[in-house]
mmCIF file of C-alpha atoms in Angstrom:
data_model
loop_
_atom_site.group_PDB
_atom_site.id
_atom_site.type_symbol
_atom_site.label_atom_id
_atom_site.label_comp_id
_atom_site.label_asym_id
_atom_site.label_seq_id
_atom_site.Cartn_x
_atom_site.Cartn_y
_atom_site.Cartn_z
ATOM 1 C CA MET A 1 -112.346 53.669 -84.486
ATOM 2 C CA VAL A 2 -115.185 55.802 -85.791
ATOM 3 C CA PRO A 3 -113.947 58.664 -88.001
ATOM 4 C CA LEU A 4 -114.617 62.212 -86.892
ATOM 5 C CA SER A 5 -116.597 63.028 -90.010
ATOM 6 C CA TRP A 6 -119.267 60.463 -89.086
ATOM 7 C CA TYR A 7 -119.985 62.251 -85.837
ATOM 8 C CA LEU A 8 -120.085 65.593 -87.624
ATOM 9 C CA ALA A 9 -122.398 64.189 -90.283
ATOM 10 C CA LEU A 10 -124.782 62.830 -87.640
ATOM 11 C CA SER A 11 -124.719 66.208 -85.949
ATOM 12 C CA ALA A 12 -125.428 67.994 -89.232
ATOM 13 C CA VAL A 13 -128.391 65.728 -89.960
ATOM 14 C CA LEU A 14 -129.849 66.259 -86.480
ATOM 15 C CA PHE A 15 -129.354 70.022 -86.734
ATOM 16 C CA THR A 16 -131.093 70.135 -90.109
ATOM 17 C CA ILE A 17 -134.031 68.110 -88.814
ATOM 18 C CA GLY A 18 -134.330 70.548 -85.910
ATOM 19 C CA ALA A 19 -134.173 73.565 -88.215
ATOM 20 C CA VAL A 20 -136.870 72.113 -90.481
ATOM 21 C CA GLY A 21 -138.985 71.434 -87.404
ATOM 22 C CA VAL A 22 -138.771 75.084 -86.369
ATOM 23 C CA PHE A 23 -140.034 75.998 -89.853
ATOM 24 C CA VAL A 24 -142.926 73.585 -90.156
ATOM 25 C CA LYS A 25 -144.208 73.144 -86.620
ATOM 26 C CA ARG A 26 -147.124 75.264 -85.408
ATOM 27 C CA ASN A 27 -147.185 74.345 -81.760
ATOM 28 C CA VAL A 28 -144.982 76.490 -79.496
ATOM 29 C CA ILE A 29 -143.862 73.530 -77.392
ATOM 30 C CA SER A 30 -142.953 71.514 -80.493
ATOM 31 C CA ILE A 31 -140.913 74.435 -81.829
ATOM 32 C CA PHE A 32 -139.202 74.584 -78.475
ATOM 33 C CA MET A 33 -138.327 70.898 -78.633
ATOM 34 C CA CYS A 34 -136.866 71.382 -82.108
ATOM 35 C CA ILE A 35 -134.614 74.109 -80.687
ATOM 36 C CA GLU A 36 -133.467 71.666 -78.010
ATOM 37 C CA LEU A 37 -132.714 69.178 -80.782
ATOM 38 C CA MET A 38 -130.506 71.747 -82.527
ATOM 39 C CA LEU A 39 -128.675 72.495 -79.270
ATOM 40 C CA ASN A 40 -128.020 68.786 -78.834
ATOM 41 C CA ALA A 41 -126.645 68.510 -82.354
ATOM 42 C CA VAL A 42 -124.180 71.327 -81.658
ATOM 43 C CA ASN A 43 -123.187 69.657 -78.381
ATOM 44 C CA LEU A 44 -122.333 66.504 -80.307
ATOM 45 C CA THR A 45 -120.049 68.511 -82.610
ATOM 46 C CA LEU A 46 -118.268 70.121 -79.671
ATOM 47 C CA ILE A 47 -117.762 66.816 -77.879
ATOM 48 C CA ALA A 48 -116.546 65.088 -81.050
ATOM 49 C CA PHE A 49 -113.930 67.770 -81.695
ATOM 50 C CA SER A 50 -112.969 67.864 -78.030
ATOM 51 C CA SER A 51 -112.496 64.125 -77.937
ATOM 52 C CA PHE A 52 -110.493 63.990 -81.160
ATOM 53 C CA TYR A 53 -108.247 66.900 -80.168
ATOM 54 C CA LYS A 54 -108.026 65.554 -76.602
ATOM 55 C CA GLU A 55 -108.710 69.058 -75.367
ATOM 56 C CA ALA A 56 -111.152 69.591 -72.494
ATOM 57 C CA SER A 57 -112.426 73.058 -73.499
ATOM 58 C CA GLY A 58 -115.072 71.698 -75.862
ATOM 59 C CA GLN A 59 -116.589 69.590 -73.099
ATOM 60 C CA LEU A 60 -116.651 72.600 -70.790
ATOM 61 C CA PHE A 61 -118.537 74.532 -73.461
ATOM 62 C CA VAL A 62 -121.040 71.679 -73.646
ATOM 63 C CA PHE A 63 -121.420 71.813 -69.882
ATOM 64 C CA ILE A 64 -122.248 75.519 -70.072
ATOM 65 C CA VAL A 65 -124.535 75.028 -73.076
ATOM 66 C CA MET A 66 -126.490 72.451 -71.055
ATOM 67 C CA THR A 67 -126.889 74.920 -68.194
ATOM 68 C CA VAL A 68 -128.061 77.639 -70.547
ATOM 69 C CA ALA A 69 -130.476 75.181 -72.173
ATOM 70 C CA ALA A 70 -131.912 74.341 -68.767
ATOM 71 C CA ALA A 71 -132.387 78.032 -67.964
ATOM 72 C CA GLU A 72 -133.894 78.601 -71.399
ATOM 73 C CA ALA A 73 -136.331 75.724 -70.957
ATOM 74 C CA GLY A 74 -137.420 77.060 -67.565
ATOM 75 C CA VAL A 75 -138.067 80.607 -68.756
ATOM 76 C CA GLY A 76 -139.475 79.513 -72.110
ATOM 77 C CA LEU A 77 -141.994 77.131 -70.611
ATOM 78 C CA ALA A 78 -143.053 79.805 -68.121
ATOM 79 C CA LEU A 79 -143.666 82.076 -71.116
ATOM 80 C CA VAL A 80 -145.659 79.315 -72.795
ATOM 81 C CA ILE A 81 -147.833 78.978 -69.705
ATOM 82 C CA ALA A 82 -148.354 82.754 -69.549
ATOM 83 C CA VAL A 83 -149.303 82.912 -73.245
ATOM 84 C CA PHE A 84 -151.642 79.950 -72.915
ATOM 85 C CA ARG A 85 -153.369 81.602 -69.975
ATOM 86 C CA ASN A 86 -154.061 84.711 -72.054
ATOM 87 C CA ARG A 87 -154.969 83.160 -75.407
ATOM 88 C CA GLU A 88 -156.126 79.603 -74.620
ATOM 89 C CA SER A 89 -154.018 78.403 -77.519
ATOM 90 C CA LEU A 90 -150.492 77.266 -78.272
ATOM 91 C CA ASN A 91 -150.703 77.735 -82.000
ATOM 92 C CA THR A 92 -148.195 80.299 -83.209
ATOM 93 C CA ASP A 93 -150.697 81.572 -85.779
ATOM 94 C CA ASP A 94 -152.926 82.783 -82.945
ATOM 95 C CA THR A 95 -150.054 84.557 -81.253
ATOM 96 C CA ASN A 96 -148.898 86.975 -83.909
ATOM 97 C CA LEU A 97 -149.352 90.181 -81.915
ATOM 98 C CA LEU A 98 -147.468 91.324 -78.849
ATOM 99 C CA LYS A 99 -150.459 93.133 -77.385
ATOM 100 C CA LEU A 100 -153.406 91.320 -75.912
ATOM 101 C CA MET B 1 -115.392 47.561 -86.887
ATOM 102 C CA MET B 2 -117.582 46.656 -83.926
ATOM 103 C CA GLU B 3 -117.474 50.277 -82.822
ATOM 104 C CA GLN B 4 -118.503 51.528 -86.237
ATOM 105 C CA ALA B 5 -121.428 49.135 -86.387
ATOM 106 C CA PHE B 6 -122.511 50.289 -82.950
ATOM 107 C CA PHE B 7 -122.225 53.919 -84.012
ATOM 108 C CA LEU B 8 -124.310 53.296 -87.118
ATOM 109 C CA ILE B 9 -127.063 51.653 -85.080
ATOM 110 C CA LEU B 10 -127.072 54.567 -82.632
ATOM 111 C CA ALA B 11 -127.070 57.114 -85.448
ATOM 112 C CA ALA B 12 -129.960 55.366 -87.182
ATOM 113 C CA PHE B 13 -131.959 55.394 -83.945
ATOM 114 C CA ALA B 14 -131.113 59.051 -83.299
ATOM 115 C CA VAL B 15 -132.096 60.195 -86.792
ATOM 116 C CA GLY B 16 -135.260 58.100 -86.726
ATOM 117 C CA ALA B 17 -136.286 59.527 -83.375
ATOM 118 C CA ALA B 18 -135.445 63.061 -84.541
ATOM 119 C CA LEU B 19 -137.634 62.602 -87.614
ATOM 120 C CA SER B 20 -140.360 61.307 -85.334
ATOM 121 C CA VAL B 21 -140.066 64.520 -83.290
ATOM 122 C CA ILE B 22 -141.112 66.637 -86.249
ATOM 123 C CA ILE B 23 -143.544 64.166 -87.813
ATOM 124 C CA GLN B 24 -145.671 63.423 -84.739
ATOM 125 C CA ARG B 25 -148.749 65.607 -84.424
ATOM 126 C CA SER B 26 -149.131 65.215 -80.691
ATOM 127 C CA PRO B 27 -146.504 67.101 -78.634
ATOM 128 C CA ILE B 28 -146.325 64.352 -76.026
ATOM 129 C CA TYR B 29 -145.120 61.844 -78.645
ATOM 130 C CA SER B 30 -142.640 64.440 -79.885
ATOM 131 C CA ALA B 31 -141.325 64.793 -76.350
ATOM 132 C CA PHE B 32 -140.885 61.027 -75.955
ATOM 133 C CA SER B 33 -139.086 60.850 -79.307
ATOM 134 C CA LEU B 34 -136.805 63.658 -78.186
ATOM 135 C CA ILE B 35 -135.952 61.666 -75.073
ATOM 136 C CA GLY B 36 -134.942 58.852 -77.428
ATOM 137 C CA VAL B 37 -132.653 61.206 -79.375
ATOM 138 C CA MET B 38 -131.063 62.350 -76.136
ATOM 139 C CA ALA B 39 -130.489 58.801 -74.913
ATOM 140 C CA CYS B 40 -128.790 57.924 -78.228
ATOM 141 C CA LEU B 41 -126.640 61.040 -77.968
ATOM 142 C CA ALA B 42 -125.660 60.115 -74.411
ATOM 143 C CA ALA B 43 -124.469 56.741 -75.695
ATOM 144 C CA THR B 44 -122.555 58.546 -78.444
ATOM 145 C CA TYR B 45 -120.858 60.778 -75.870
ATOM 146 C CA ILE B 46 -119.761 57.701 -73.961
ATOM 147 C CA MET B 47 -118.355 56.273 -77.205
ATOM 148 C CA LEU B 48 -116.393 59.517 -77.552
ATOM 149 C CA LYS B 49 -114.973 58.884 -74.052
ATOM 150 C CA ALA B 50 -116.888 61.802 -72.563
ATOM 151 C CA GLN B 51 -118.423 59.685 -69.801
ATOM 152 C CA PHE B 52 -119.157 62.583 -67.501
ATOM 153 C CA LEU B 53 -121.112 64.510 -70.111
ATOM 154 C CA GLY B 54 -122.923 61.328 -71.121
ATOM 155 C CA ALA B 55 -124.180 61.001 -67.571
ATOM 156 C CA VAL B 56 -125.008 64.720 -67.380
ATOM 157 C CA GLN B 57 -126.877 64.459 -70.672
ATOM 158 C CA LEU B 58 -129.088 61.725 -69.257
ATOM 159 C CA ILE B 59 -129.612 63.379 -65.887
ATOM 160 C CA VAL B 60 -130.058 66.998 -66.960
ATOM 161 C CA TYR B 61 -131.524 66.737 -70.446
ATOM 162 C CA ALA B 62 -133.509 63.522 -70.443
ATOM 163 C CA GLY B 63 -134.136 63.640 -66.722
ATOM 164 C CA ALA B 64 -134.823 67.268 -65.881
ATOM 165 C CA ILE B 65 -135.495 69.335 -68.998
ATOM 166 C CA MET B 66 -137.684 66.779 -70.730
ATOM 167 C CA VAL B 67 -139.634 66.115 -67.538
ATOM 168 C CA LEU B 68 -140.313 69.851 -67.467
ATOM 169 C CA PHE B 69 -141.564 69.680 -71.065
ATOM 170 C CA VAL B 70 -143.776 66.675 -70.415
ATOM 171 C CA PHE B 71 -145.071 68.335 -67.259
ATOM 172 C CA VAL B 72 -146.037 71.527 -69.129
ATOM 173 C CA ILE B 73 -147.630 69.557 -71.975
ATOM 174 C CA MET B 74 -149.757 67.616 -69.504
ATOM 175 C CA LEU B 75 -150.505 70.704 -67.414
ATOM 176 C CA LEU B 76 -151.810 72.620 -70.424
ATOM 177 C CA ASN B 77 -153.596 69.520 -71.724
ATOM 178 C CA VAL B 78 -152.347 70.113 -75.252
ATOM 179 C CA ARG B 79 -154.393 68.255 -77.773
ATOM 180 C CA LYS B 80 -153.186 67.153 -81.157
ATOM 181 C CA GLU B 81 -151.845 69.864 -83.335
ATOM 182 C CA GLU B 82 -154.691 70.880 -85.626
ATOM 183 C CA ASN B 83 -154.134 70.090 -89.211
ATOM 184 C CA THR B 84 -152.901 73.574 -90.004
ATOM 185 C CA LEU B 85 -150.112 72.229 -92.173
ATOM 186 C CA ASP B 86 -152.549 72.032 -95.058
ATOM 187 C CA LYS B 87 -153.093 75.734 -94.616
ATOM 188 C CA HIS B 88 -149.354 76.234 -94.619
ATOM 189 C CA ARG B 89 -148.252 73.908 -97.348
ATOM 190 C CA TYR B 90 -145.990 76.639 -98.684
ATOM 191 C CA LEU B 91 -143.972 76.287 -95.488
ATOM 192 C CA TRP B 92 -143.027 72.769 -96.513
ATOM 193 C CA LEU B 93 -142.123 74.073 -99.954
ATOM 194 C CA LEU B 94 -139.923 76.621 -98.213
ATOM 195 C CA ALA B 95 -138.498 74.256 -95.613
ATOM 196 C CA LEU B 96 -137.425 71.428 -97.907
ATOM 197 C CA PRO B 97 -135.108 73.493 -100.169
ATOM 198 C CA PHE B 98 -133.830 75.217 -97.046
ATOM 199 C CA ALA B 99 -133.039 71.865 -95.446
ATOM 200 C CA ALA B 100 -131.436 70.536 -98.607
ATOM 201 C CA THR B 101 -129.204 73.606 -98.896
ATOM 202 C CA LEU B 102 -128.240 73.437 -95.235
ATOM 203 C CA ILE B 103 -127.399 69.733 -95.262
ATOM 204 C CA VAL B 104 -125.398 69.883 -98.504
ATOM 205 C CA GLU B 105 -123.499 72.925 -97.309
ATOM 206 C CA VAL B 106 -122.657 71.419 -93.929
ATOM 207 C CA LEU B 107 -121.693 67.999 -95.268
ATOM 208 C CA TYR B 108 -119.475 69.595 -97.938
ATOM 209 C CA THR B 109 -117.715 71.662 -95.281
ATOM 210 C CA ILE B 110 -117.279 68.612 -93.045
ATOM 211 C CA LEU B 111 -115.713 66.576 -95.828
ATOM 212 C CA LYS B 112 -113.408 69.451 -96.763
ATOM 213 C CA VAL B 113 -112.294 70.148 -93.209
ATOM 214 C CA THR B 114 -111.918 66.660 -91.814
ATOM 215 C CA SER B 115 -110.000 65.244 -94.772
ATOM 216 C CA ASP B 116 -106.749 66.683 -93.377
ATOM 217 C CA PHE B 117 -107.788 66.470 -89.760
ATOM 218 C CA THR B 118 -106.418 63.188 -88.443
ATOM 219 C CA SER B 119 -102.849 64.057 -89.449
ATOM 220 C CA LEU B 120 -101.946 65.752 -86.185
ATOM 221 C CA PRO B 121 -99.415 63.428 -84.545
ATOM 222 C CA GLU B 122 -99.033 65.072 -81.140
ATOM 223 C CA MET B 123 -102.727 64.521 -80.320
ATOM 224 C CA ALA B 124 -102.310 60.801 -79.766
ATOM 225 C CA LYS B 125 -99.979 61.376 -76.835
ATOM 226 C CA ARG B 126 -102.354 63.533 -74.809
ATOM 227 C CA PRO B 127 -104.216 61.893 -71.923
ATOM 228 C CA ILE B 128 -107.908 61.038 -71.926
ATOM 229 C CA ILE B 129 -110.012 64.052 -70.978
ATOM 230 C CA GLY B 130 -113.608 62.923 -70.563
ATOM 231 C CA ASP B 131 -113.569 62.184 -66.833
ATOM 232 C CA SER B 132 -115.017 64.451 -64.195
ATOM 233 C CA GLN B 133 -111.568 65.338 -62.881
ATOM 234 C CA SER B 134 -110.371 67.124 -66.004
ATOM 235 C CA ILE B 135 -113.744 68.832 -66.490
ATOM 236 C CA GLY B 136 -113.820 70.015 -62.885
ATOM 237 C CA TYR B 137 -110.234 71.217 -63.192
ATOM 238 C CA GLY B 138 -111.079 73.233 -66.310
ATOM 239 C CA LEU B 139 -114.233 74.667 -64.767
ATOM 240 C CA PHE B 140 -112.425 75.968 -61.691
ATOM 241 C CA THR B 141 -109.285 77.291 -63.364
ATOM 242 C CA SER B 142 -109.479 78.765 -66.849
ATOM 243 C CA TYR B 143 -113.298 78.812 -67.054
ATOM 244 C CA LEU B 144 -114.060 80.023 -63.545
ATOM 245 C CA MET B 145 -115.637 83.277 -64.723
ATOM 246 C CA PRO B 146 -118.162 81.670 -67.132
ATOM 247 C CA PHE B 147 -118.953 79.111 -64.452
ATOM 248 C CA GLU B 148 -119.819 81.798 -61.907
ATOM 249 C CA LEU B 149 -121.783 83.782 -64.493
ATOM 250 C CA THR B 150 -123.777 80.640 -65.223
ATOM 251 C CA SER B 151 -124.878 80.505 -61.601
ATOM 252 C CA ILE B 152 -126.157 84.087 -61.888
ATOM 253 C CA LEU B 153 -127.969 83.113 -65.092
ATOM 254 C CA ILE B 154 -129.652 80.199 -63.327
ATOM 255 C CA LEU B 155 -130.723 82.487 -60.494
ATOM 256 C CA LEU B 156 -132.200 84.954 -63.005
ATOM 257 C CA ALA B 157 -133.985 82.109 -64.771
ATOM 258 C CA ILE B 158 -135.544 80.918 -61.513
ATOM 259 C CA VAL B 159 -136.791 84.391 -60.602
ATOM 260 C CA GLY B 160 -137.918 85.111 -64.152
ATOM 261 C CA SER B 161 -139.894 81.912 -64.567
ATOM 262 C CA VAL B 162 -141.603 82.354 -61.199
ATOM 263 C CA ILE B 163 -142.647 85.888 -62.133
ATOM 264 C CA LEU B 164 -143.780 84.907 -65.642
ATOM 265 C CA ALA B 165 -145.832 81.905 -64.621
ATOM 266 C CA ARG B 166 -147.402 83.563 -61.583
ATOM 267 C CA ARG B 167 -151.105 84.232 -61.746
ATOM 268 C CA GLU B 168 -151.732 87.926 -61.214
ATOM 269 C CA LYS B 169 -154.085 88.804 -58.411
ATOM 270 C CA GLU B 170 -156.820 91.247 -59.227
#
């Protein structure tokens, strides 16, 4: 039997790695992937608690989080394509103004 | 014992792949590493007896979302990230203390909270909940409203992404 704290620790480590990635990455798509990593870490926490409490709500939250993540990825990548079309670059340093 | 060893192997793979996500310069390698993290997490979900979500994790995350990422990376022909990190070395100096604070804080909280966690006796008697039946039951009874709202969200996302990615005609 794996203790609950191990799952939470793994989740914390993954979340921190994702947060650091958002800080240090320059490429929009890489930043996006780091956000997905953080979402996955939170999902692990929810499922671990749900499984240890034997309470289905946490897993339903994860289900909804996955749907929202899918919607977010769709819209976000469309934005990335639109930005790339205008600026020919994915570097966040080149995209520091809202106007063209 | 066996289970713990298996968990440790999975965790080591997941953390290694996650580190690879932020270390790789080329986004396509980051994406493949992220698929590795998601596969490890799917195995972890199955260890937690959440079989349904383990399958959904593989199908939706690793199968659909990451394919979308890889598709966009290849469509835009993203080359290696230029070595701008040297220009932004202060970001590392900022990020490392930030990460250290975050990890210490979270681990401290986890140890504080979970020390008195397993002492709830009535939990052992409850049935297993990770199958699709209990999740479907929850989705269509107490969480019906969020479920329906999610479908509207998906619809909005479809329309929004089509409009955003469309090439405007002059």
